[in-house]
Coordinates of C-alpha atoms in Angstrom, one line a residue:
X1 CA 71.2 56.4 52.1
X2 CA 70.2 55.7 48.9
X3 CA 68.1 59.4 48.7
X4 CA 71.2 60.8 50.1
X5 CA 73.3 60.1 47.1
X6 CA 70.7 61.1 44.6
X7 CA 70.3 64.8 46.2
X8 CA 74.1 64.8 46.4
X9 CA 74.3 64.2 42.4
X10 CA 71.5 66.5 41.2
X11 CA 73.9 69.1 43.8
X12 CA 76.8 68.7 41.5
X13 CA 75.5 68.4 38.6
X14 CA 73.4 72.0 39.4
X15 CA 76.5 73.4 40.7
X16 CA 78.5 72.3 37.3
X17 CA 76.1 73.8 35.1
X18 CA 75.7 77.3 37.3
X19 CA 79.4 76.9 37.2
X20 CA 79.6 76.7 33.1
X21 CA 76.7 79.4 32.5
X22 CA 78.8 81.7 34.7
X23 CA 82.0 81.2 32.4
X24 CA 80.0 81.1 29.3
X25 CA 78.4 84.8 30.1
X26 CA 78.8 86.3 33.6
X27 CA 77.1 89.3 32.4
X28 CA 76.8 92.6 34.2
X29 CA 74.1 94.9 36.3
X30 CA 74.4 98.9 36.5
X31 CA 73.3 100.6 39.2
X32 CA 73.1 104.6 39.1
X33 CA 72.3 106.8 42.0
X34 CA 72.8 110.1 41.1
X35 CA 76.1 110.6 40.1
X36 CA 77.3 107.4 41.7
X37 CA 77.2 104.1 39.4
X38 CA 77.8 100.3 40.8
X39 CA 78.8 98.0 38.0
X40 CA 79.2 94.1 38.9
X41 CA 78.5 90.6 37.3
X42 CA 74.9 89.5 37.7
X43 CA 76.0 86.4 39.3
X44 CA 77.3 88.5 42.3
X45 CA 74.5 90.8 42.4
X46 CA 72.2 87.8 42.6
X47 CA 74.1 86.3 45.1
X48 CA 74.1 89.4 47.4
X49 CA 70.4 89.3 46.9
X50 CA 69.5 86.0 47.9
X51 CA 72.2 87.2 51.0
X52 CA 70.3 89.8 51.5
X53 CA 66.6 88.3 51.7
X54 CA 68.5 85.8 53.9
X55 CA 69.3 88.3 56.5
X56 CA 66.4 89.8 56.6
X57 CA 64.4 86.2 57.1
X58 CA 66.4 85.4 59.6
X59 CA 66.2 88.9 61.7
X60 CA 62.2 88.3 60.9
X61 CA 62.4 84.9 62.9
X62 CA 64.4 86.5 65.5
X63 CA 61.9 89.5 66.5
X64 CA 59.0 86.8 65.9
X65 CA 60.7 84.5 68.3
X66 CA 61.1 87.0 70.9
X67 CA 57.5 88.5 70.8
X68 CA 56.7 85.0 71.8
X69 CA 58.8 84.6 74.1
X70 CA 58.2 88.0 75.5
X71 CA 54.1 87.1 75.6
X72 CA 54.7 83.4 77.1
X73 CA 56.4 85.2 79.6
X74 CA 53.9 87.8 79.9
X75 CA 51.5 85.1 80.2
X76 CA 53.6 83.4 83.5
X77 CA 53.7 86.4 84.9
X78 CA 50.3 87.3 84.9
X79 CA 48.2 84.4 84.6
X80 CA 50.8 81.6 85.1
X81 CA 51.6 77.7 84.4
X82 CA 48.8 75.6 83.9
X83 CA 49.5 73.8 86.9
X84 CA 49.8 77.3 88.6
X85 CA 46.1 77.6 87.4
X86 CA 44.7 74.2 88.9
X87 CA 46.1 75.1 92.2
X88 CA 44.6 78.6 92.2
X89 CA 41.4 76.7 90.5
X90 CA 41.1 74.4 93.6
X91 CA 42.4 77.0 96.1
X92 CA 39.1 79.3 95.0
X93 CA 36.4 76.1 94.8
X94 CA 37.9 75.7 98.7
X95 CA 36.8 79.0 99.7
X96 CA 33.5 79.2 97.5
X97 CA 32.5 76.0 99.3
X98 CA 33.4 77.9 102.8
X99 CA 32.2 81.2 101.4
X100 CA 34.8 83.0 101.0
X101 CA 33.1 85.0 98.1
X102 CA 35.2 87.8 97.4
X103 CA 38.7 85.8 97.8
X104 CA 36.8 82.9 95.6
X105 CA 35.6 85.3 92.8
X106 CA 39.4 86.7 92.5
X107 CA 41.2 83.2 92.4
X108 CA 39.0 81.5 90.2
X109 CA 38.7 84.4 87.6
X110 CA 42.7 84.9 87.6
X111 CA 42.8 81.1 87.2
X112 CA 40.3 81.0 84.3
X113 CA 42.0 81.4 81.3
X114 CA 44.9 78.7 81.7
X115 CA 42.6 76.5 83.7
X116 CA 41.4 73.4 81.9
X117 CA 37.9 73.5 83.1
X118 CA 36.8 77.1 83.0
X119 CA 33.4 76.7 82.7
X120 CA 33.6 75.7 86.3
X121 CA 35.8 78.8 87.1
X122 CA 33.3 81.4 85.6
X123 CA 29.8 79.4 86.8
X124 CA 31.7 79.6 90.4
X125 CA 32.9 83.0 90.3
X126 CA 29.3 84.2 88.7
X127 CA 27.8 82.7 92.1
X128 CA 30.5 84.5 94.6
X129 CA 29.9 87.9 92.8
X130 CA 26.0 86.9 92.9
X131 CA 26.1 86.5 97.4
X132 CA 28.2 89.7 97.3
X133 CA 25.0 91.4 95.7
X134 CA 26.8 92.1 92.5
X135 CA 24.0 90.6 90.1
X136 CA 25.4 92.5 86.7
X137 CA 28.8 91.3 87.1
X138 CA 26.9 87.6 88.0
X139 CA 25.2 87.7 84.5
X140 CA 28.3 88.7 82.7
X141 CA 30.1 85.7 84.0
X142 CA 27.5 83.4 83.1
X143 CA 27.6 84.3 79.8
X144 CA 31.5 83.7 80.0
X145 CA 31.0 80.6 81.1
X146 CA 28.2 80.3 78.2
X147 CA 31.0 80.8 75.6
X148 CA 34.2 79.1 77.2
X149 CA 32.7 75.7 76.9
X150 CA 30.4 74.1 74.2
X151 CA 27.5 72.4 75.4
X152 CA 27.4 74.1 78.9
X153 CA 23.8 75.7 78.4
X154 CA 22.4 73.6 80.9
X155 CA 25.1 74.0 83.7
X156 CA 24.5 77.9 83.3
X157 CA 20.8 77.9 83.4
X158 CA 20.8 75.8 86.3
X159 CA 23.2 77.8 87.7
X160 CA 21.4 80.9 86.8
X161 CA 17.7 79.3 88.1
X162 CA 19.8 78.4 91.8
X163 CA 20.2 82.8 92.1
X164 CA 16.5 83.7 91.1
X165 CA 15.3 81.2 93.5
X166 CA 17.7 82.6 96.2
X167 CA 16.6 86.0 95.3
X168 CA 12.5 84.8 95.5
X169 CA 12.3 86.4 91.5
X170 CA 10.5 83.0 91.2
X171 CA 8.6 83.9 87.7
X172 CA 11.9 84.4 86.3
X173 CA 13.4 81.5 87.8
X174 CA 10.3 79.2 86.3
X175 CA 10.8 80.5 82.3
X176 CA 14.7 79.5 83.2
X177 CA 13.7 76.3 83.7
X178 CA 10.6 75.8 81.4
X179 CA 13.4 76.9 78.8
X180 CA 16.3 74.3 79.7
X181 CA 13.2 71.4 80.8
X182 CA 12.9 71.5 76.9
X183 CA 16.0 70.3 76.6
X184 CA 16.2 67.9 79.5
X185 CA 12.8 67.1 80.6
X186 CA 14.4 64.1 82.9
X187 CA 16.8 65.9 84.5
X188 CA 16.6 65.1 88.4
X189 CA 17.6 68.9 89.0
X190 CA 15.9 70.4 86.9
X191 CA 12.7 68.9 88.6
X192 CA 13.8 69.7 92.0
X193 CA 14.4 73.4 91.0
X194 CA 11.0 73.4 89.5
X195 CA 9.3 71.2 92.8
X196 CA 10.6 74.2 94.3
X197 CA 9.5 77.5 92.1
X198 CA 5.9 75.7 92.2
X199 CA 5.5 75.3 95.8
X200 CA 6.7 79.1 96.5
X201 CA 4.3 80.2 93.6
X202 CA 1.6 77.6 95.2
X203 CA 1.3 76.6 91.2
X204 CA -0.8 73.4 92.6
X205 CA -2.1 72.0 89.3
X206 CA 1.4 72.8 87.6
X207 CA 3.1 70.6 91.0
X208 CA 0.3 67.6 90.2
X209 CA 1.7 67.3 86.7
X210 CA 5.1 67.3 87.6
X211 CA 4.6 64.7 90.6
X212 CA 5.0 61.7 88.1
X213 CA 8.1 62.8 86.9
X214 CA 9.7 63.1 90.3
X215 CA 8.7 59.8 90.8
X216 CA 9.9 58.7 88.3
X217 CA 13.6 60.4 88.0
X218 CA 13.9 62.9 90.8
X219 CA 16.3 62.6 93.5
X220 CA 14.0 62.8 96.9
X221 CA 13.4 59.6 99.1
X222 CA 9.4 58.0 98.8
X223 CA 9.0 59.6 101.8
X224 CA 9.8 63.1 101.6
X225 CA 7.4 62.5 97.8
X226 CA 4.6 60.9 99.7
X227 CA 4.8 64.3 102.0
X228 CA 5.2 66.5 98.7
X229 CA 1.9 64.8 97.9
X230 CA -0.2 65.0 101.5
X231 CA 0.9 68.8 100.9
X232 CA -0.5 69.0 97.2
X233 CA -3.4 67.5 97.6
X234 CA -4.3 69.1 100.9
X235 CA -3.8 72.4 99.2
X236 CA -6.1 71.1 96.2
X237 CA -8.5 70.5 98.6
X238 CA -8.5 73.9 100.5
X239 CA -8.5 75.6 96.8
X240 CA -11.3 73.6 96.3
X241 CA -13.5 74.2 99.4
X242 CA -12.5 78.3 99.0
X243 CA -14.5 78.1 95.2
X244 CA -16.9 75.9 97.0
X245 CA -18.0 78.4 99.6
X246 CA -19.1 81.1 96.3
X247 CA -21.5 78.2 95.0
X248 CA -24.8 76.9 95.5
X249 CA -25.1 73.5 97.4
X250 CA -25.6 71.2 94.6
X251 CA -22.5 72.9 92.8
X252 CA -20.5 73.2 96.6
X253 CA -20.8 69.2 96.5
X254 CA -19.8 68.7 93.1
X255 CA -16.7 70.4 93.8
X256 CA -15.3 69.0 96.6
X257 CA -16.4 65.7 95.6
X258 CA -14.3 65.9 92.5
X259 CA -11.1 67.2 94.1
X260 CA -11.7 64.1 96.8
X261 CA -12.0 61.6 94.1
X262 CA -8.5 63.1 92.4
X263 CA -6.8 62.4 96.1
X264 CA -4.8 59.0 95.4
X265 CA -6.2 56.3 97.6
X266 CA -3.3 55.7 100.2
X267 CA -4.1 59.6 101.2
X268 CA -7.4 59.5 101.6
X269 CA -7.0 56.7 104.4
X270 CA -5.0 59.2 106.0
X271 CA -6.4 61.4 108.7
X272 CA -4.6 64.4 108.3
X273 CA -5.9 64.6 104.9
X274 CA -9.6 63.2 105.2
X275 CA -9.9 65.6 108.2
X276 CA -9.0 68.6 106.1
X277 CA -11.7 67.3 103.3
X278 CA -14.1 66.7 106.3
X279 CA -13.7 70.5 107.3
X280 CA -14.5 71.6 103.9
X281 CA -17.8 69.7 104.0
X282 CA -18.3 71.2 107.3
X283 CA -17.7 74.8 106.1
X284 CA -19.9 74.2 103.0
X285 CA -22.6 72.8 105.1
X286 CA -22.9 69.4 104.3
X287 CA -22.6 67.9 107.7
X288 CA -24.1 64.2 106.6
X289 CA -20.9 63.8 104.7
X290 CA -18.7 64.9 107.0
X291 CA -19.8 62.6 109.5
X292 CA -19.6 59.8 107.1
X293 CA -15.9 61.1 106.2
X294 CA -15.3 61.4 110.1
X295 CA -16.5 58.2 110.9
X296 CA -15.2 55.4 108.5
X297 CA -11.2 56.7 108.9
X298 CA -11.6 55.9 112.6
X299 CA -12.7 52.9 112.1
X300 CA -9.7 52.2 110.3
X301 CA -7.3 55.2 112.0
X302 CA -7.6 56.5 115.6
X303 CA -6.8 59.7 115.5
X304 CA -7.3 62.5 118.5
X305 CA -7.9 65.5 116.1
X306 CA -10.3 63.5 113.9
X307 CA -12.1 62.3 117.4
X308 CA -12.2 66.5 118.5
X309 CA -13.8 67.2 115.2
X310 CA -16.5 64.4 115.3
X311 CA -17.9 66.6 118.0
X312 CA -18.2 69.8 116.2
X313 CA -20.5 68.5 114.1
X314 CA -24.0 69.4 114.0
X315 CA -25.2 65.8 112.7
X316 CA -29.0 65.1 111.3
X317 CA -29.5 62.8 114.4
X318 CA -27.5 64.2 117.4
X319 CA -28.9 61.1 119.4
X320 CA -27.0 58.4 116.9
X321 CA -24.2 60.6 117.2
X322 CA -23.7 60.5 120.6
X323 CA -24.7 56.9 120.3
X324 CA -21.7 56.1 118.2
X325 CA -19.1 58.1 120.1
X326 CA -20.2 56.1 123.6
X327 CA -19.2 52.9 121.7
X328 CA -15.9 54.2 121.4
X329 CA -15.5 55.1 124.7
X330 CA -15.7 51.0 125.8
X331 CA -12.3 50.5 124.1
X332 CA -11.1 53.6 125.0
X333 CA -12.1 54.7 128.4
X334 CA -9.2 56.8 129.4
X335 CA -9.2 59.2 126.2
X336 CA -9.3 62.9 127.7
X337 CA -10.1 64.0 124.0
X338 CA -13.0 61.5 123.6
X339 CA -14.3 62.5 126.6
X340 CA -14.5 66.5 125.6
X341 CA -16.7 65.2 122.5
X342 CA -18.9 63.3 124.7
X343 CA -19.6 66.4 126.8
X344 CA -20.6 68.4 123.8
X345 CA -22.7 66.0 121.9
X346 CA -24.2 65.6 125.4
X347 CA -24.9 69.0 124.9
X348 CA -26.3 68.9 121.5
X349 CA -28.6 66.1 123.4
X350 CA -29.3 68.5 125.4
X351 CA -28.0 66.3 128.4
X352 CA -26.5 68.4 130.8
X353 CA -25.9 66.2 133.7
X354 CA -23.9 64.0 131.3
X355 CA -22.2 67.0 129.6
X356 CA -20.8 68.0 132.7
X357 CA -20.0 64.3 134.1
X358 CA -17.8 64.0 130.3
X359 CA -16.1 67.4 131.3
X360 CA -15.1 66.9 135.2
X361 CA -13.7 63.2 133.5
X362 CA -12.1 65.2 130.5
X363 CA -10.0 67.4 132.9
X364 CA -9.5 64.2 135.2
X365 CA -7.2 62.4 132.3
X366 CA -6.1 65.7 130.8
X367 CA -6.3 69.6 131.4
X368 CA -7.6 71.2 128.2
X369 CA -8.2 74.8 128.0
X370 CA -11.1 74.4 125.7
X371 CA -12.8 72.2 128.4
X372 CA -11.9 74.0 131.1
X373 CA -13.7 76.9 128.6
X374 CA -16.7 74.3 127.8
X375 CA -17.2 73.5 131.7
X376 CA -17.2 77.2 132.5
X377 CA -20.0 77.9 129.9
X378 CA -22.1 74.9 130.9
X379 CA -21.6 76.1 135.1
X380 CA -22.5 79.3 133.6
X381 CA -25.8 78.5 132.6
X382 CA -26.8 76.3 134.8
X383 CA -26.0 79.0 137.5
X384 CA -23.3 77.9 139.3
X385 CA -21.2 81.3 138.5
X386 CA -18.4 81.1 141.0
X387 CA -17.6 77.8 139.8
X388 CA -18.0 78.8 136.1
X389 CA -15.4 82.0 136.9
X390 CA -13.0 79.6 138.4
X391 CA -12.9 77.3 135.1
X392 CA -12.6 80.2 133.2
X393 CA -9.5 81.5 134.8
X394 CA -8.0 78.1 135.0
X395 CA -8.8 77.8 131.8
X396 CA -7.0 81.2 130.5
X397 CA -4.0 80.0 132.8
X398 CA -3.6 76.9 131.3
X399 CA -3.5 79.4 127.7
X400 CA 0.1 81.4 128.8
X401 CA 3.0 80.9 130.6
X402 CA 3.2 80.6 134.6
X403 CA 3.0 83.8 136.2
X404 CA 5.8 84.8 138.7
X405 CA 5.4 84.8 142.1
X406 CA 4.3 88.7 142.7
X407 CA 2.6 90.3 145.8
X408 CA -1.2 90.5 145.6
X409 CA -3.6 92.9 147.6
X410 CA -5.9 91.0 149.7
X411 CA -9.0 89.2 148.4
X412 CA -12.2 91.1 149.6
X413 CA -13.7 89.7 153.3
X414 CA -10.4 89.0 154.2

């Protein structure tokens, strides 16, 4: 009210002083064109100016208002409402999860621009245009989706790693990730992505130093890490007995005692894994310590494949051996695989009554090609040749599928 009244006075008292400088001296302006001349009081040509610049301010704000309204409704037309965008948005992450590529890729890229999350538009569309094959158009969305959002590096690189896995271009997928594991060296993706690149590149060493970390902040059960682990190590091991096999004895022993001593306790106590160590020994001939290995996990862990590979080895003192094996047998009496190493270690012995007695028992419990193959060898040589062929075949039976019933010409004699 009060600032009312004082605008209102400095108003008339403006207006009363233009009024008495205009009676004082209206003065005059000439304006020749040739041999036309306009003569009028300066007052009146200044007022027809600031009419003038009036007009053409307000046609300004008319054309400038209708170029906007003409490009909001441009705009509509083309890309639509906001809310126009979220629905197309949600309608093309519907068919990208059912995958729907090519319908995906055009929604969510018509969507983009008005949509309030296009990062998600662009690192969805990038993936559609990727499973149609279209890996240049992939790229260029993923830098789109680089620049429409700050801070979205590491959704794009994980996005990009996801295709070069896909596409098996693992070295490219593992500097991705080296790059962004910079970044976020705990991120429980980012270690599953690389879990993945090293067990495709068999990178063994590079999967031991990551184990801790998934541990530690990965997303996969204890159990599905504990079997990430019977994998590594087992690999390790094999790596280990290949450079083994190209070195002396002393050097052989060295080696594969090292990578067994680098096998966490609660997997050496396994017998999947000790058996593959024992093997090693076995292949690098140090049969003492494969024995040893053999022996004390089934004293702790009865295991058939362990118990089958007891008896392939050639021990210092075959007569201990088979010794050991019949103490088994006392507990376990009805063991069709204990009973096929009894037969051979017989055989080591040199026992071939008792080889055979373990064999004819072995089939009893259980029909084993390789004892069926074992019994036929033995007959063989001891020969009993008819018998031996008999095995044989029942043996190589027992190795496919049942024949069909088919006619047969008549056995000779008949």
């Amino acid at each position: 009210m009060k600032r009312a009244l004082i605008v209102f006075v400095l108003v008339m008292v403006l207006g009363a002083a233009a009024l008495s400088a205009i009676q004082a001296d209206s003065g005059y302006v000439l304006i020749a064109l040739g041999n036309t001349s306009i003569e009028m009081s300066f007052w009146l040509a200044a007022l027809l100016l600031f009419g003038a610049l009036g007009v053409i301010w307000l046609i300004g704000r008319l054309v400038h208002g209708s170029v906007s309204a003409t490009r909001r409704a441009s705009e509509r037309l083309f890309s639509g409402t906001s809310a126009r965008a979220q629905r197309r948005t949600a309608s093309g992450l519907v068919d990208f999860i059912e995958g729907n590529w090519k319908q995906a890729q055009r929604k969510l890229l018509r969507a983009a621009a008005k949509s309030g999350t296009p990062l998600i538009n662009y690192l969805a569309a990038a993936r559609s245009a990727y499973e149609l094959g279209d890996r240049t158009t992939a790229l260029e969305l993923l830098h789109k989706a680089e620049q429409s959002s700050p801070n979205s590096e590491l959704a794009v690189a994980l996005t990009q790693a996801r295709m070069q896995l896909m596409s098996r271009r693992y070295e490219q997928c593992l500097a991705t990730l080296e790059r962004v594991k910079r970044k976020a060296p705990q991120h429980p993706v980012v270690l599953d992505l690389l879990r993945q690149v090293y067990v495709s590149l068999q990178d063994w060493e590079a999967l031991k130093a990551l184990l801790p970390s998934l541990r530690a902040y990965g997303s996969q059960s204890e159990e599905e890490l504990d079997a990430l682990a019977s994998q590594l190590y087992c690999a390790l091991l094999e790596q280990a007995g290949q450079r083994a096999r190209t070195q002396n004895p002393d050097q052989a022993a060295e080696q594969l005692h090292k990578a067994w001593h680098e096998v966490p306790g609660p997997l050496r106590k396994q017998p999947a894994v000790a058996g593959l160590y024992a093997r090693q020994l076995l292949d690098n001939r140090l049969h003492s310590e494969a024995e040893a290995v053999v022996q004390k996990t089934l004293h702790k862990h009865w295991d058939p494949e362990l118990v089958r590979l007891y008896g392939l080895i050639p021990a210092a003192d075959p007569g201990q051996q088979l010794i050991t094996a019949e103490g088994w047998l006392k507990k376990r009496p009805g063991d069709a695989t204990l009973m096929l190493t009894l037969g051979r270690l017989s055989l080591r012995n040199q026992l071939w009554g008792k080889a055979r007695e373990y064999f004819q028992s072995s089939l009893q419990l259980h029909k084993y090609p390789e004892t069926c193959a074992e019994l036929a060898r033995l007959l063989a040589h001891l020969g009993e040749h008819k018998k031996s062929t008999e095995y044989y075949q029942q043996g190589l039976l027992l190795t496919t599928d049942a024949l069909p019933e088919l006619p047969q010409p008549k056995e000779a004699g008949h």
